[in-house]
Amino acid sequence: MDRKEEILRLVEEGFNTAKELSRYFNVSLMTIYRDLKELEEEGRIVRKHGFIELKKEEEPQGKVCAVCGKEVELRLAFIYILKGGKKVHTCCAHCGLIAYRTIGKEKVEMVMARDFITCNPINAFMGSFVVGSSVAPCCTPPAFVFANPEDAQKFAKGFGGIVTDFEEAVKRMEELMRSGQRADISL
Ligand SMILES: [Zn+2]
Ligand SMILES: [Zn+2]
């Protein structure tokens, strides 16, 4: 998927400032502005007071988690974009990690989440995870994702849990859930 297509997907999910997008892609604001200008000229987005909006009817609000059925809040959401454009919304990193095997690596185009501390959008594949802490803002056992490995370390120091990368986090969550529920996602 090229970056402009990815931008459209991100904007659709509420990642709607140039700053957030430049952080997500780890490119300069200039580069994002160039993409946005092209998208605007193609009539696919509009910019209002610094916020980017898609130029079409918005999707209905109130997505529910594909794994547990809870209402999805943007701050904790873990969103898979599949090849072909389909999306799987999950409520938090816990459900996000559980969903991964069911969805299947080969079907996933990108995964969007937000840094637990800063709320900045991140590519979850690149994130640092903390699995199995003693606090759980959404589902248990909890998982958290951070852009910065140091933040993950600090968090784990305070609240427990193991610091790990995406693939390991999926495994850890499976171990923790072994006797528990399984994801039942219809794709
Ligand atoms: Zn869930
Ligand atoms: Zn959850």
mmCIF file of C-alpha atoms and ligand atoms in Angstrom:
data_model
loop_
_atom_site.group_PDB
_atom_site.id
_atom_site.type_symbol
_atom_site.label_atom_id
_atom_site.label_comp_id
_atom_site.label_asym_id
_atom_site.label_seq_id
_atom_site.Cartn_x
_atom_site.Cartn_y
_atom_site.Cartn_z
ATOM 1 C CA MET A 1 0.000 0.000 0.000
ATOM 2 C CA ASP A 2 1.447 3.383 -0.811
ATOM 3 C CA ARG A 3 1.657 6.078 1.823
ATOM 4 C CA LYS A 4 -1.230 8.141 0.485
ATOM 5 C CA GLU A 5 -3.557 5.147 0.714
ATOM 6 C CA GLU A 6 -2.324 4.490 4.231
ATOM 7 C CA ILE A 7 -2.951 8.127 5.117
ATOM 8 C CA LEU A 8 -6.568 7.797 4.012
ATOM 9 C CA ARG A 9 -6.991 4.761 6.237
ATOM 10 C CA LEU A 10 -5.407 6.533 9.189
ATOM 11 C CA VAL A 11 -7.547 9.634 8.729
ATOM 12 C CA GLU A 12 -10.607 7.437 8.631
ATOM 13 C CA GLU A 13 -9.634 6.159 12.073
ATOM 14 C CA GLY A 14 -9.165 9.606 13.543
ATOM 15 C CA PHE A 15 -5.443 10.066 13.063
ATOM 16 C CA ASN A 16 -6.198 13.402 11.546
ATOM 17 C CA THR A 17 -3.386 15.886 11.959
ATOM 18 C CA ALA A 18 -0.257 16.239 9.856
ATOM 19 C CA LYS A 19 1.819 15.955 13.016
ATOM 20 C CA GLU A 20 0.299 12.619 13.971
ATOM 21 C CA LEU A 21 0.811 11.319 10.454
ATOM 22 C CA SER A 22 4.423 12.440 10.295
ATOM 23 C CA ARG A 23 5.069 10.654 13.596
ATOM 24 C CA TYR A 24 3.321 7.534 12.422
ATOM 25 C CA PHE A 25 5.336 7.271 9.227
ATOM 26 C CA ASN A 26 8.444 8.743 10.783
ATOM 27 C CA VAL A 27 8.814 11.216 7.918
ATOM 28 C CA SER A 28 9.040 15.021 7.929
ATOM 29 C CA LEU A 29 6.001 17.261 8.113
ATOM 30 C CA MET A 30 6.977 18.583 4.671
ATOM 31 C CA THR A 31 6.601 15.112 3.217
ATOM 32 C CA ILE A 32 3.184 14.698 4.815
ATOM 33 C CA TYR A 33 2.069 18.132 3.626
ATOM 34 C CA ARG A 34 3.046 17.138 0.108
ATOM 35 C CA ASP A 35 0.968 13.970 0.330
ATOM 36 C CA LEU A 36 -1.948 15.901 1.834
ATOM 37 C CA LYS A 37 -1.800 18.484 -0.922
ATOM 38 C CA GLU A 38 -1.986 15.754 -3.550
ATOM 39 C CA LEU A 39 -4.841 14.034 -1.740
ATOM 40 C CA GLU A 40 -6.640 17.354 -1.514
ATOM 41 C CA GLU A 41 -6.143 17.998 -5.218
ATOM 42 C CA GLU A 42 -7.448 14.526 -5.965
ATOM 43 C CA GLY A 43 -10.543 15.482 -3.973
ATOM 44 C CA ARG A 44 -10.128 12.748 -1.419
ATOM 45 C CA ILE A 45 -9.626 14.835 1.706
ATOM 46 C CA VAL A 46 -10.441 18.290 3.026
ATOM 47 C CA ARG A 47 -8.487 20.252 5.604
ATOM 48 C CA LYS A 48 -10.302 22.270 8.244
ATOM 49 C CA HIS A 49 -8.540 24.216 10.994
ATOM 50 C CA GLY A 50 -5.556 21.907 10.852
ATOM 51 C CA PHE A 51 -7.642 18.740 10.902
ATOM 52 C CA ILE A 52 -7.867 16.397 7.982
ATOM 53 C CA GLU A 53 -11.177 14.874 6.990
ATOM 54 C CA LEU A 54 -12.126 12.385 4.359
ATOM 55 C CA LYS A 55 -14.250 13.799 1.600
ATOM 56 C CA LYS A 56 -17.153 11.395 1.944
ATOM 57 C CA GLU A 57 -19.726 10.439 4.501
ATOM 58 C CA GLU A 58 -18.137 9.365 7.712
ATOM 59 C CA GLU A 59 -18.377 5.814 8.860
ATOM 60 C CA PRO A 60 -20.848 5.128 11.598
ATOM 61 C CA GLN A 61 -19.425 5.722 15.032
ATOM 62 C CA GLY A 62 -19.395 3.149 17.768
ATOM 63 C CA LYS A 63 -17.313 0.223 16.550
ATOM 64 C CA VAL A 64 -17.234 -2.836 18.734
ATOM 65 C CA CYS A 65 -14.263 -5.058 19.441
ATOM 66 C CA ALA A 66 -14.053 -8.048 17.090
ATOM 67 C CA VAL A 67 -12.777 -10.204 19.940
ATOM 68 C CA CYS A 68 -14.769 -9.271 23.045
ATOM 69 C CA GLY A 69 -17.602 -7.065 21.788
ATOM 70 C CA LYS A 70 -16.726 -4.041 23.927
ATOM 71 C CA GLU A 71 -17.159 -0.604 22.422
ATOM 72 C CA VAL A 72 -13.882 0.555 20.891
ATOM 73 C CA GLU A 73 -12.322 3.748 22.230
ATOM 74 C CA LEU A 74 -9.767 5.387 19.997
ATOM 75 C CA ARG A 75 -7.227 5.874 22.782
ATOM 76 C CA LEU A 76 -6.799 2.166 23.470
ATOM 77 C CA ALA A 77 -7.925 0.754 20.122
ATOM 78 C CA PHE A 78 -5.843 -1.690 18.146
ATOM 79 C CA ILE A 79 -6.924 -1.616 14.531
ATOM 80 C CA TYR A 80 -5.909 -4.045 11.793
ATOM 81 C CA ILE A 81 -6.098 -2.980 8.177
ATOM 82 C CA LEU A 82 -6.199 -6.064 6.005
ATOM 83 C CA LYS A 83 -4.980 -6.411 2.459
ATOM 84 C CA GLY A 84 -7.915 -5.423 0.319
ATOM 85 C CA GLY A 85 -8.939 -2.736 2.786
ATOM 86 C CA LYS A 86 -11.077 -4.619 5.282
ATOM 87 C CA LYS A 87 -10.627 -3.593 8.904
ATOM 88 C CA VAL A 88 -10.699 -5.375 12.207
ATOM 89 C CA HIS A 89 -11.240 -3.165 15.244
ATOM 90 C CA THR A 90 -10.254 -4.382 18.680
ATOM 91 C CA CYS A 91 -10.688 -2.562 21.960
ATOM 92 C CA CYS A 92 -7.132 -2.753 23.291
ATOM 93 C CA ALA A 93 -3.743 -4.387 22.837
ATOM 94 C CA HIS A 94 -4.981 -7.466 24.741
ATOM 95 C CA CYS A 95 -7.679 -8.198 22.163
ATOM 96 C CA GLY A 96 -5.425 -6.952 19.371
ATOM 97 C CA LEU A 97 -2.750 -9.505 20.186
ATOM 98 C CA ILE A 98 -5.316 -12.281 20.527
ATOM 99 C CA ALA A 99 -6.798 -11.403 17.137
ATOM 100 C CA TYR A 100 -3.492 -11.585 15.282
ATOM 101 C CA ARG A 101 -3.241 -15.354 14.726
ATOM 102 C CA THR A 102 -6.887 -15.660 13.837
ATOM 103 C CA ILE A 103 -6.550 -12.951 11.225
ATOM 104 C CA GLY A 104 -3.284 -14.404 9.951
ATOM 105 C CA LYS A 105 -0.031 -12.554 9.345
ATOM 106 C CA GLU A 106 -0.314 -12.821 5.575
ATOM 107 C CA LYS A 107 -3.632 -10.966 5.545
ATOM 108 C CA VAL A 108 -2.456 -7.975 7.572
ATOM 109 C CA GLU A 109 -1.425 -4.828 5.772
ATOM 110 C CA MET A 110 -0.929 -2.571 8.794
ATOM 111 C CA VAL A 111 -1.784 -2.267 12.471
ATOM 112 C CA MET A 112 -2.625 1.024 14.101
ATOM 113 C CA ALA A 113 -2.506 1.736 17.814
ATOM 114 C CA ARG A 114 -1.682 4.632 20.110
ATOM 115 C CA ASP A 115 1.187 5.029 22.524
ATOM 116 C CA PHE A 116 -0.265 4.416 25.969
ATOM 117 C CA ILE A 117 1.372 7.482 27.469
ATOM 118 C CA THR A 118 1.377 10.096 24.715
ATOM 119 C CA CYS A 119 -1.599 8.827 22.706
ATOM 120 C CA ASN A 120 0.420 9.393 19.542
ATOM 121 C CA PRO A 121 -0.485 7.036 16.709
ATOM 122 C CA ILE A 122 2.020 4.291 16.123
ATOM 123 C CA ASN A 123 2.564 1.362 13.872
ATOM 124 C CA ALA A 124 1.977 -1.435 16.380
ATOM 125 C CA PHE A 125 4.407 -3.767 14.596
ATOM 126 C CA MET A 126 7.168 -1.378 15.651
ATOM 127 C CA GLY A 127 5.910 -0.823 19.198
ATOM 128 C CA SER A 128 7.267 -1.998 22.528
ATOM 129 C CA PHE A 129 4.734 -4.055 24.425
ATOM 130 C CA VAL A 130 4.223 -4.724 28.098
ATOM 131 C CA VAL A 131 2.186 -7.866 28.719
ATOM 132 C CA GLY A 132 0.657 -9.036 31.982
ATOM 133 C CA SER A 133 0.896 -5.934 34.181
ATOM 134 C CA SER A 134 -1.028 -5.549 37.414
ATOM 135 C CA VAL A 135 -3.242 -2.779 36.023
ATOM 136 C CA ALA A 136 -5.824 -3.237 33.284
ATOM 137 C CA PRO A 137 -7.697 -0.291 31.750
ATOM 138 C CA CYS A 138 -9.627 -2.627 29.437
ATOM 139 C CA CYS A 139 -9.231 -6.417 29.143
ATOM 140 C CA THR A 140 -7.231 -8.874 31.274
ATOM 141 C CA PRO A 141 -4.534 -10.014 31.178
ATOM 142 C CA PRO A 142 -3.627 -6.540 29.972
ATOM 143 C CA ALA A 143 -1.199 -5.488 27.252
ATOM 144 C CA PHE A 144 0.117 -2.002 26.570
ATOM 145 C CA VAL A 145 1.983 -0.573 23.621
ATOM 146 C CA PHE A 146 4.560 2.214 23.642
ATOM 147 C CA ALA A 147 6.511 3.939 20.904
ATOM 148 C CA ASN A 148 9.559 4.218 23.119
ATOM 149 C CA PRO A 149 11.120 1.063 24.646
ATOM 150 C CA GLU A 150 12.257 3.105 27.652
ATOM 151 C CA ASP A 151 8.672 4.048 28.460
ATOM 152 C CA ALA A 152 7.739 0.374 28.275
ATOM 153 C CA GLN A 153 10.563 -0.479 30.692
ATOM 154 C CA LYS A 154 9.506 2.218 33.129
ATOM 155 C CA PHE A 155 5.903 1.134 32.943
ATOM 156 C CA ALA A 156 6.831 -2.495 33.617
ATOM 157 C CA LYS A 157 8.992 -1.430 36.524
ATOM 158 C CA GLY A 158 6.046 0.303 38.122
ATOM 159 C CA PHE A 159 3.194 -1.993 37.188
ATOM 160 C CA GLY A 160 4.835 -5.315 36.391
ATOM 161 C CA GLY A 161 4.646 -7.278 33.163
ATOM 162 C CA ILE A 162 7.129 -8.328 30.521
ATOM 163 C CA VAL A 163 8.552 -5.925 27.936
ATOM 164 C CA THR A 164 8.640 -7.400 24.480
ATOM 165 C CA ASP A 165 8.165 -6.823 20.762
ATOM 166 C CA PHE A 166 5.000 -7.494 18.762
ATOM 167 C CA GLU A 167 5.632 -11.148 17.824
ATOM 168 C CA GLU A 168 6.706 -12.083 21.362
ATOM 169 C CA ALA A 169 3.759 -10.210 22.820
ATOM 170 C CA VAL A 170 1.415 -12.351 20.696
ATOM 171 C CA LYS A 171 3.081 -15.481 22.103
ATOM 172 C CA ARG A 172 3.014 -14.240 25.699
ATOM 173 C CA MET A 173 -0.645 -13.413 25.411
ATOM 174 C CA GLU A 174 -1.360 -16.873 24.020
ATOM 175 C CA GLU A 175 0.453 -18.440 26.948
ATOM 176 C CA LEU A 176 -1.496 -16.338 29.407
ATOM 177 C CA MET A 177 -4.744 -17.219 27.672
ATOM 178 C CA ARG A 178 -4.003 -20.884 27.044
ATOM 179 C CA SER A 179 -6.844 -22.170 29.137
ATOM 180 C CA GLY A 180 -9.030 -19.187 28.377
ATOM 181 C CA GLN A 181 -11.024 -17.774 25.514
ATOM 182 C CA ARG A 182 -10.137 -17.925 21.872
ATOM 183 C CA ALA A 183 -10.723 -15.244 19.329
ATOM 184 C CA ASP A 184 -13.757 -15.897 17.202
ATOM 185 C CA ILE A 185 -13.558 -13.396 14.395
ATOM 186 C CA SER A 186 -15.517 -13.566 11.205
ATOM 187 C CA LEU A 187 -13.477 -12.099 8.358
HETATM 188 ZN ZN ZN B 1 -11.802 -6.493 23.075
HETATM 189 ZN ZN ZN B 2 -9.961 -4.558 25.691
#
